[in-house]
Amino acid sequence: MTSLVTSEPGRARSGPEVGERLLTSSSSAALHIAGASLEDGSIGRVGLELEAHCFDLQDPQRRPGWSELADVIATVGPLPGGSAVTVEPGGAVELSGPPADGAVPAIAALAADRETLRSAFAEAGLGLALLGADPLRRPHRVNPGARYQAMEQFFTASDTGRAGAAMMTSTASIQVNLDAGPRDGWADRVRLAHALGPTMIAIAANSPLLAGEFTGWVSTRQRVWSQLDSARCGPVLGASGDDPGTDWARYALKAPVMLVHTPEVVAVTEHVPFADWADGLVLLGGRRPTITDLDYHLTTLFPPVRPRRWLEIRYLDSVPDELLPAVVFLMVTLLDDPVAAELAAEAVEPVATAWDLAARIGLKDDRLYKAANRCVAVAAERAPAELSEAMQRLVQSVEDGRCPADDFADQAIRSGIDDAVLQMARPTT
């Protein structure tokens, strides 16, 4: 049976265990972080994680509860593509696929798993909609995990309670995980992963509404994330970007500690950079941190590109099924194909830092429009036959200066938000 996972990274623990190594300084912490940031090796493997908002097909304003979601997931056997099923704080359902050898098999496995899961939810009268932000319901947590209770308290204490609640319970993405590649190429690879961000956000933007209101942004998901502390959610890239491991260590040590095990999970409601805890300037839970505390701290950092031995590309809105294969193939090709990567780096250089602009107006900006058309053209030339239809649809959309958010907004205006959501959430077969 597919088990219900609460999507709480890290293992359960009750304070330092016997023999567990304490950190003696921020310098030792930095060495640990940098050493585990990226893994030297080849490229080619692709892992995908897809989040979908769950709606009642009879009453889309209602948010299904935790036990209701658990009951549905309990009916699902092993998924054909091997994905794990988790539930996000607001009840969004996530598929996390195993690494596959290339974009095409990863896409195929995820599609099979999504169809199986979608059928199970449909039998229970529920639908799974691929949107970057919940367009109907106000933020509300249904996942009872202690981690998320503590996160709520942390965000409230840091004056980002509203954005934190929206981030946890009202946003959804398609995450693309890629090999770090050979060590001598890390710097260029990480720089390109960041530089592609604004252009890819403009292409994939799919969240024009939040909680029943048009926000004026094509990617409200990106807007919400940008309202959180940049020390935790901003880009990792350092001044030069020449040493990604050191950049990640510096970022992680500067970021404030979100929660600590005492033995319960407790929010840290004062601003305490991890470096201060590691150096003994502050004791949390009456103690110094351990390596386990440091590893857990890394799971509470949410930059748009996160190193976890591999690269997590975290800045894409969840996009409709008909465009999903093309968006994934585009992302993978622009990073993993060396010729495409070189062409993409040149194309996106003028808009490499235009994160907010991309999220606000997307392809309406002339520079983003030009970069996006160049990037999709490069990928389309390399698309295999089985992805040609989805890729051509994406090419046409970008040429028209449109993103998925435009289509959803048009539908919401024509027939109302409820109906637009139901059209997306209902099974097509």
Short mmCIF file of C-alpha atoms in Angstrom, two decimals:
data_model
loop_
_atom_site.label_atom_id
_atom_site.label_comp_id
_atom_site.label_asym_id
_atom_site.label_seq_id
_atom_site.Cartn_x
_atom_site.Cartn_y
_atom_site.Cartn_z
CA MET A 1 0.00 0.00 0.00
CA THR A 2 1.14 3.56 -0.64
CA SER A 3 1.59 5.12 2.80
CA LEU A 4 0.55 8.61 3.76
CA VAL A 5 3.74 10.59 4.34
CA THR A 6 3.46 13.82 6.27
CA SER A 7 6.17 15.47 4.19
CA GLU A 8 8.30 16.29 7.23
CA PRO A 9 11.99 16.07 6.26
CA GLY A 10 14.44 14.57 8.69
CA ARG A 11 14.02 11.80 11.23
CA ALA A 12 12.10 12.01 14.46
CA ARG A 13 14.41 12.74 17.38
CA SER A 14 14.35 13.94 20.96
CA GLY A 15 17.39 16.15 21.39
CA PRO A 16 21.01 15.00 21.06
CA GLU A 17 21.49 11.25 21.19
CA VAL A 18 24.30 9.46 22.98
CA GLY A 19 27.48 9.76 20.97
CA GLU A 20 26.05 12.34 18.58
CA ARG A 21 28.70 14.86 17.59
CA LEU A 22 28.20 18.44 18.71
CA LEU A 23 29.29 21.26 16.44
CA THR A 24 32.14 23.23 17.98
CA SER A 25 32.04 26.27 15.69
CA SER A 26 30.48 27.82 12.62
CA SER A 27 33.68 26.93 10.77
CA SER A 28 33.13 23.22 11.32
CA ALA A 29 29.50 23.68 10.30
CA ALA A 30 30.60 25.40 7.09
CA LEU A 31 32.90 22.52 6.21
CA HIS A 32 30.07 20.04 6.70
CA ILE A 33 27.62 22.06 4.58
CA ALA A 34 30.06 22.70 1.74
CA GLY A 35 31.23 19.10 1.68
CA ALA A 36 27.70 17.78 1.29
CA SER A 37 26.38 20.46 -1.05
CA LEU A 38 26.97 18.86 -4.46
CA GLU A 39 28.11 15.44 -5.64
CA ASP A 40 30.78 15.09 -8.30
CA GLY A 41 29.66 12.91 -11.18
CA SER A 42 28.01 12.76 -14.57
CA ILE A 43 24.71 14.35 -15.57
CA GLY A 44 21.59 12.79 -17.01
CA ARG A 45 19.34 11.68 -14.18
CA VAL A 46 16.07 13.57 -13.71
CA GLY A 47 13.75 13.48 -10.71
CA LEU A 48 10.36 15.22 -10.68
CA GLU A 49 8.10 16.35 -7.85
CA LEU A 50 4.62 17.60 -8.70
CA GLU A 51 2.16 19.30 -6.34
CA ALA A 52 -1.56 19.55 -7.09
CA HIS A 53 -4.25 21.40 -5.13
CA CYS A 54 -7.06 19.10 -3.98
CA PHE A 55 -10.66 20.24 -4.48
CA ASP A 56 -14.09 18.81 -3.70
CA LEU A 57 -15.69 18.36 -7.13
CA GLN A 58 -19.13 19.24 -5.72
CA ASP A 59 -18.01 22.16 -3.56
CA PRO A 60 -14.64 23.58 -4.68
CA GLN A 61 -14.71 26.16 -1.87
CA ARG A 62 -14.34 23.34 0.68
CA ARG A 63 -10.86 22.22 1.65
CA PRO A 64 -10.69 18.43 2.16
CA GLY A 65 -9.45 17.48 5.62
CA TRP A 66 -6.44 15.46 6.69
CA SER A 67 -8.28 12.23 7.52
CA GLU A 68 -10.23 12.47 4.26
CA LEU A 69 -7.01 12.71 2.27
CA ALA A 70 -5.49 9.87 4.27
CA ASP A 71 -8.45 7.64 3.51
CA VAL A 72 -8.15 8.23 -0.24
CA ILE A 73 -4.40 7.68 -0.32
CA ALA A 74 -4.84 4.46 1.65
CA THR A 75 -6.75 3.02 -1.31
CA VAL A 76 -3.88 3.59 -3.72
CA GLY A 77 -1.51 0.72 -4.33
CA PRO A 78 2.10 1.05 -5.52
CA LEU A 79 2.21 3.60 -8.31
CA PRO A 80 3.44 2.43 -11.73
CA GLY A 81 6.20 5.03 -11.93
CA GLY A 82 7.38 4.51 -8.37
CA SER A 83 6.41 7.92 -6.98
CA ALA A 84 5.87 8.49 -3.28
CA VAL A 85 2.70 10.34 -2.22
CA THR A 86 2.89 13.10 0.37
CA VAL A 87 0.48 15.74 1.60
CA GLU A 88 1.52 19.36 1.95
CA PRO A 89 0.37 21.58 4.85
CA GLY A 90 -2.70 22.92 3.04
CA GLY A 91 -3.75 19.56 1.65
CA ALA A 92 -2.01 19.75 -1.72
CA VAL A 93 -1.03 16.27 -2.86
CA GLU A 94 2.52 15.72 -4.06
CA LEU A 95 4.03 13.03 -6.22
CA SER A 96 7.79 12.55 -5.76
CA GLY A 97 9.27 10.37 -8.45
CA PRO A 98 12.53 8.40 -8.29
CA PRO A 99 15.45 9.47 -10.48
CA ALA A 100 15.11 8.42 -14.11
CA ASP A 101 17.66 8.31 -16.90
CA GLY A 102 16.63 11.45 -18.72
CA ALA A 103 13.66 13.75 -19.06
CA VAL A 104 11.48 11.53 -21.26
CA PRO A 105 11.28 8.51 -18.92
CA ALA A 106 10.88 10.81 -15.91
CA ILE A 107 7.96 12.58 -17.61
CA ALA A 108 6.33 9.30 -18.63
CA ALA A 109 6.60 7.83 -15.12
CA LEU A 110 5.16 10.95 -13.52
CA ALA A 111 2.27 11.05 -16.00
CA ALA A 112 1.37 7.44 -15.24
CA ASP A 113 1.46 8.06 -11.50
CA ARG A 114 -0.60 11.22 -11.81
CA GLU A 115 -3.28 9.41 -13.79
CA THR A 116 -3.48 6.60 -11.24
CA LEU A 117 -3.70 9.04 -8.33
CA ARG A 118 -6.19 11.27 -10.13
CA SER A 119 -8.50 8.30 -10.73
CA ALA A 120 -8.40 7.32 -7.06
CA PHE A 121 -9.25 10.85 -5.98
CA ALA A 122 -12.02 11.14 -8.57
CA GLU A 123 -13.69 8.03 -7.15
CA ALA A 124 -13.82 9.87 -3.82
CA GLY A 125 -15.34 12.95 -5.45
CA LEU A 126 -12.08 14.92 -5.32
CA GLY A 127 -10.00 16.55 -8.06
CA LEU A 128 -6.32 17.47 -8.33
CA ALA A 129 -5.68 20.80 -10.08
CA LEU A 130 -2.27 21.87 -11.36
CA LEU A 131 -2.06 25.56 -10.47
CA GLY A 132 0.76 27.57 -8.92
CA ALA A 133 -1.54 29.05 -6.26
CA ASP A 134 -4.95 28.18 -4.86
CA PRO A 135 -7.27 30.59 -6.67
CA LEU A 136 -10.29 30.04 -4.41
CA ARG A 137 -9.66 29.28 -0.76
CA ARG A 138 -8.00 31.26 1.99
CA PRO A 139 -4.80 29.79 3.44
CA HIS A 140 -5.49 27.10 6.02
CA ARG A 141 -3.35 24.26 7.33
CA VAL A 142 -4.79 20.72 7.46
CA ASN A 143 -1.54 18.77 7.89
CA PRO A 144 -1.18 18.23 11.67
CA GLY A 145 2.59 17.74 11.59
CA ALA A 146 4.49 19.42 14.42
CA ARG A 147 6.98 20.82 11.91
CA TYR A 148 4.27 22.89 10.25
CA GLN A 149 2.81 24.12 13.51
CA ALA A 150 6.26 25.38 14.45
CA MET A 151 6.73 26.94 11.01
CA GLU A 152 3.51 28.91 11.44
CA GLN A 153 4.75 30.23 14.79
CA PHE A 154 8.12 31.13 13.28
CA PHE A 155 6.61 33.07 10.38
CA THR A 156 4.25 34.93 12.70
CA ALA A 157 7.11 35.91 15.00
CA SER A 158 9.18 37.13 12.04
CA ASP A 159 6.34 39.34 10.71
CA THR A 160 5.80 37.17 7.64
CA GLY A 161 2.82 35.24 8.96
CA ARG A 162 0.54 36.03 6.04
CA ALA A 163 3.08 35.15 3.36
CA GLY A 164 4.24 32.12 5.33
CA ALA A 165 0.71 30.75 5.58
CA ALA A 166 0.12 31.32 1.87
CA MET A 167 3.44 29.68 0.99
CA MET A 168 2.75 26.57 3.08
CA THR A 169 -0.93 26.05 2.26
CA SER A 170 -1.73 27.81 -1.02
CA THR A 171 1.18 27.31 -3.43
CA ALA A 172 2.20 24.39 -5.64
CA SER A 173 5.06 23.70 -8.01
CA ILE A 174 6.71 21.30 -10.38
CA GLN A 175 10.21 20.70 -9.04
CA VAL A 176 12.96 19.44 -11.31
CA ASN A 177 15.92 17.64 -9.73
CA LEU A 178 19.11 17.26 -11.74
CA ASP A 179 22.57 15.83 -11.18
CA ALA A 180 25.17 18.36 -10.08
CA GLY A 181 27.56 17.11 -12.78
CA PRO A 182 31.35 17.20 -12.84
CA ARG A 183 32.97 19.34 -10.14
CA ASP A 184 34.80 21.58 -12.61
CA GLY A 185 31.46 22.59 -14.13
CA TRP A 186 29.55 23.31 -10.92
CA ALA A 187 30.00 27.07 -10.95
CA ASP A 188 28.70 27.52 -14.50
CA ARG A 189 25.88 25.04 -13.92
CA VAL A 190 24.65 26.70 -10.75
CA ARG A 191 24.95 30.17 -12.29
CA LEU A 192 22.86 29.05 -15.28
CA ALA A 193 20.24 27.41 -13.04
CA HIS A 194 19.77 30.78 -11.34
CA ALA A 195 19.98 32.85 -14.53
CA LEU A 196 17.25 30.76 -16.17
CA GLY A 197 14.89 31.48 -13.27
CA PRO A 198 13.16 34.66 -14.46
CA THR A 199 12.71 33.42 -18.02
CA MET A 200 11.36 30.06 -16.89
CA ILE A 201 9.03 31.74 -14.40
CA ALA A 202 7.66 33.92 -17.20
CA ILE A 203 7.10 30.87 -19.42
CA ALA A 204 5.48 28.67 -16.77
CA ALA A 205 3.59 31.28 -14.69
CA ASN A 206 0.27 29.75 -13.69
CA SER A 207 -1.08 31.56 -10.63
CA PRO A 208 -2.95 34.79 -11.40
CA LEU A 209 -5.33 34.45 -8.43
CA LEU A 210 -5.08 33.78 -4.73
CA ALA A 211 -7.93 33.25 -2.26
CA GLY A 212 -10.58 34.36 -4.74
CA GLU A 213 -8.88 37.51 -6.00
CA PHE A 214 -6.81 38.50 -9.00
CA THR A 215 -3.44 39.64 -7.67
CA GLY A 216 -2.10 41.46 -10.74
CA TRP A 217 0.78 38.95 -10.97
CA VAL A 218 1.01 36.07 -13.43
CA SER A 219 2.98 34.06 -10.86
CA THR A 220 1.46 34.82 -7.49
CA ARG A 221 3.35 31.81 -6.19
CA GLN A 222 6.65 33.56 -6.90
CA ARG A 223 5.30 36.77 -5.39
CA VAL A 224 4.41 34.96 -2.16
CA TRP A 225 7.85 33.39 -1.91
CA SER A 226 9.52 36.75 -2.53
CA GLN A 227 7.66 38.21 0.46
CA LEU A 228 9.43 35.81 2.81
CA ASP A 229 12.84 36.40 4.37
CA SER A 230 15.46 36.50 1.61
CA ALA A 231 17.92 34.89 4.03
CA ARG A 232 15.78 31.75 3.84
CA CYS A 233 14.05 31.95 0.45
CA GLY A 234 16.24 34.21 -1.71
CA PRO A 235 18.81 32.99 -4.26
CA VAL A 236 21.93 31.30 -2.87
CA LEU A 237 24.33 32.59 -5.52
CA GLY A 238 27.25 34.54 -4.05
CA ALA A 239 29.02 37.59 -5.40
CA SER A 240 31.14 35.64 -7.89
CA GLY A 241 29.33 32.31 -7.98
CA ASP A 242 32.69 30.58 -8.42
CA ASP A 243 32.30 28.26 -5.41
CA PRO A 244 28.73 26.97 -4.99
CA GLY A 245 29.62 24.93 -1.90
CA THR A 246 31.00 27.93 -0.05
CA ASP A 247 28.06 30.06 -1.19
CA TRP A 248 25.63 27.48 0.22
CA ALA A 249 27.51 27.25 3.51
CA ARG A 250 27.54 31.04 3.89
CA TYR A 251 23.83 31.22 3.08
CA ALA A 252 22.87 28.42 5.50
CA LEU A 253 24.89 29.81 8.40
CA LYS A 254 23.44 33.30 7.96
CA ALA A 255 19.87 32.00 7.81
CA PRO A 256 17.97 32.13 11.10
CA VAL A 257 17.13 28.90 12.86
CA MET A 258 13.45 28.13 12.33
CA LEU A 259 12.86 25.36 14.87
CA VAL A 260 14.69 23.14 17.30
CA HIS A 261 14.00 19.79 18.98
CA THR A 262 13.77 20.17 22.76
CA PRO A 263 12.72 17.21 22.49
CA GLU A 264 9.49 18.52 20.93
CA VAL A 265 9.66 20.56 17.74
CA VAL A 266 9.66 24.16 18.97
CA ALA A 267 9.70 27.35 16.88
CA VAL A 268 12.59 29.76 17.41
CA THR A 269 10.81 33.09 17.71
CA GLU A 270 13.92 35.27 17.95
CA HIS A 271 16.34 35.93 15.09
CA VAL A 272 19.21 33.50 15.65
CA PRO A 273 21.51 32.83 12.69
CA PHE A 274 22.69 29.23 12.72
CA ALA A 275 26.27 30.51 12.94
CA ASP A 276 25.51 32.07 16.33
CA TRP A 277 24.12 28.79 17.63
CA ALA A 278 27.11 26.86 16.29
CA ASP A 279 29.57 29.31 17.86
CA GLY A 280 27.84 29.10 21.23
CA LEU A 281 26.78 32.73 21.23
CA VAL A 282 23.21 31.52 21.77
CA LEU A 283 21.97 28.23 23.20
CA LEU A 284 18.73 26.85 21.80
CA GLY A 285 16.92 24.24 23.84
CA GLY A 286 19.65 24.81 26.40
CA ARG A 287 22.34 23.24 24.23
CA ARG A 288 24.75 23.53 21.32
CA PRO A 289 23.72 22.13 17.91
CA THR A 290 24.64 18.74 16.52
CA ILE A 291 25.29 17.62 12.97
CA THR A 292 21.72 16.32 12.91
CA ASP A 293 20.45 19.78 13.90
CA LEU A 294 22.48 21.27 11.07
CA ASP A 295 21.16 18.80 8.51
CA TYR A 296 17.61 19.51 9.68
CA HIS A 297 18.22 23.26 9.44
CA LEU A 298 19.09 22.80 5.77
CA THR A 299 15.63 21.30 5.17
CA THR A 300 14.06 24.55 6.40
CA LEU A 301 15.83 26.66 3.76
CA PHE A 302 13.90 27.23 0.54
CA PRO A 303 16.00 29.03 -2.09
CA PRO A 304 14.89 28.86 -5.74
CA VAL A 305 17.85 26.58 -6.50
CA ARG A 306 18.81 24.34 -3.58
CA PRO A 307 21.89 22.07 -3.53
CA ARG A 308 21.18 18.66 -1.98
CA ARG A 309 24.09 16.82 -3.61
CA TRP A 310 21.97 17.32 -6.70
CA LEU A 311 20.27 20.54 -7.84
CA GLU A 312 16.66 21.19 -6.89
CA ILE A 313 15.02 23.64 -9.30
CA ARG A 314 12.22 25.04 -7.14
CA TYR A 315 10.94 28.14 -8.95
CA LEU A 316 8.37 26.73 -11.39
CA ASP A 317 4.62 27.00 -10.92
CA SER A 318 2.66 23.78 -11.20
CA VAL A 319 1.49 23.80 -14.84
CA PRO A 320 -1.37 22.08 -16.73
CA ASP A 321 -0.97 18.52 -17.98
CA GLU A 322 -0.86 19.57 -21.63
CA LEU A 323 2.19 21.79 -21.03
CA LEU A 324 3.91 19.88 -18.23
CA PRO A 325 6.02 17.58 -20.45
CA ALA A 326 7.27 20.51 -22.52
CA VAL A 327 8.13 22.67 -19.50
CA VAL A 328 10.07 19.82 -17.89
CA PHE A 329 11.89 18.98 -21.12
CA LEU A 330 12.73 22.66 -21.62
CA MET A 331 14.19 22.98 -18.12
CA VAL A 332 16.25 19.81 -18.41
CA THR A 333 17.51 20.53 -21.91
CA LEU A 334 18.69 24.04 -21.12
CA LEU A 335 20.80 22.72 -18.26
CA ASP A 336 21.89 19.25 -19.38
CA ASP A 337 22.55 19.70 -23.11
CA PRO A 338 25.90 21.51 -23.31
CA VAL A 339 25.15 23.30 -26.59
CA ALA A 340 21.66 24.28 -25.48
CA ALA A 341 23.07 25.47 -22.14
CA GLU A 342 25.54 27.76 -23.87
CA LEU A 343 22.84 29.23 -26.10
CA ALA A 344 20.47 29.64 -23.16
CA ALA A 345 23.07 31.39 -21.02
CA GLU A 346 23.51 33.99 -23.74
CA ALA A 347 19.76 34.37 -24.29
CA VAL A 348 18.81 34.93 -20.63
CA GLU A 349 21.77 37.07 -19.56
CA PRO A 350 19.87 40.40 -19.97
CA VAL A 351 17.07 39.19 -17.61
CA ALA A 352 19.05 36.93 -15.30
CA THR A 353 18.00 38.83 -12.15
CA ALA A 354 14.50 39.98 -13.18
CA TRP A 355 12.68 37.68 -10.74
CA ASP A 356 9.92 40.07 -9.68
CA LEU A 357 9.39 41.43 -13.19
CA ALA A 358 8.93 37.91 -14.52
CA ALA A 359 6.45 37.03 -11.79
CA ARG A 360 4.48 40.23 -12.26
CA ILE A 361 4.09 40.60 -16.03
CA GLY A 362 5.88 37.60 -17.48
CA LEU A 363 6.21 37.59 -21.25
CA LYS A 364 4.68 41.06 -21.53
CA ASP A 365 8.21 42.31 -20.94
CA ASP A 366 10.07 42.57 -24.26
CA ARG A 367 13.37 41.23 -22.92
CA LEU A 368 11.75 38.25 -21.21
CA TYR A 369 9.71 37.60 -24.34
CA LYS A 370 12.84 37.54 -26.48
CA ALA A 371 14.74 35.29 -24.07
CA ALA A 372 11.82 32.90 -23.72
CA ASN A 373 11.32 32.51 -27.46
CA ARG A 374 15.00 31.82 -27.97
CA CYS A 375 15.04 29.21 -25.19
CA VAL A 376 11.96 27.30 -26.34
CA ALA A 377 13.24 27.31 -29.92
CA VAL A 378 16.51 25.75 -28.77
CA ALA A 379 14.68 23.04 -26.83
CA ALA A 380 12.11 22.40 -29.58
CA GLU A 381 14.90 21.54 -32.00
CA ARG A 382 15.95 18.77 -29.60
CA ALA A 383 12.53 17.44 -28.58
CA PRO A 384 11.85 13.76 -29.33
CA ALA A 385 8.78 12.74 -31.31
CA GLU A 386 6.76 11.71 -28.24
CA LEU A 387 7.01 15.27 -26.88
CA SER A 388 6.51 17.12 -30.17
CA GLU A 389 2.83 17.96 -29.57
CA ALA A 390 3.38 19.38 -26.09
CA MET A 391 6.51 21.20 -27.23
CA GLN A 392 4.75 22.79 -30.20
CA ARG A 393 1.94 23.90 -27.91
CA LEU A 394 4.50 25.58 -25.64
CA VAL A 395 6.32 27.18 -28.58
CA GLN A 396 3.05 28.65 -29.85
CA SER A 397 2.08 29.91 -26.41
CA VAL A 398 5.40 31.68 -25.95
CA GLU A 399 5.31 33.13 -29.47
CA ASP A 400 1.87 34.54 -28.60
CA GLY A 401 3.33 36.08 -25.45
CA ARG A 402 1.07 34.00 -23.25
CA CYS A 403 1.64 31.83 -20.20
CA PRO A 404 -0.73 29.33 -18.52
CA ALA A 405 -1.87 32.08 -16.14
CA ASP A 406 -3.39 33.97 -19.08
CA ASP A 407 -5.49 30.97 -20.10
CA PHE A 408 -6.70 30.31 -16.57
CA ALA A 409 -7.50 33.98 -15.99
CA ASP A 410 -9.52 34.11 -19.22
CA GLN A 411 -11.48 31.03 -18.15
CA ALA A 412 -12.11 32.45 -14.67
CA ILE A 413 -13.44 35.70 -16.18
CA ARG A 414 -15.68 33.86 -18.64
CA SER A 415 -17.23 31.30 -16.31
CA GLY A 416 -16.23 32.22 -12.78
CA ILE A 417 -13.38 31.02 -10.60
CA ASP A 418 -15.26 28.02 -9.22
CA ASP A 419 -16.04 26.71 -12.68
CA ALA A 420 -12.51 27.35 -13.94
CA VAL A 421 -11.12 25.36 -11.03
CA LEU A 422 -13.54 22.49 -11.60
CA GLN A 423 -12.68 22.32 -15.28
CA MET A 424 -9.04 21.90 -14.36
CA ALA A 425 -9.63 19.52 -11.44
CA ARG A 426 -12.04 17.11 -13.12
CA PRO A 427 -10.55 14.03 -14.78
CA THR A 428 -10.46 14.30 -18.56
CA THR A 429 -11.27 10.63 -19.14
#
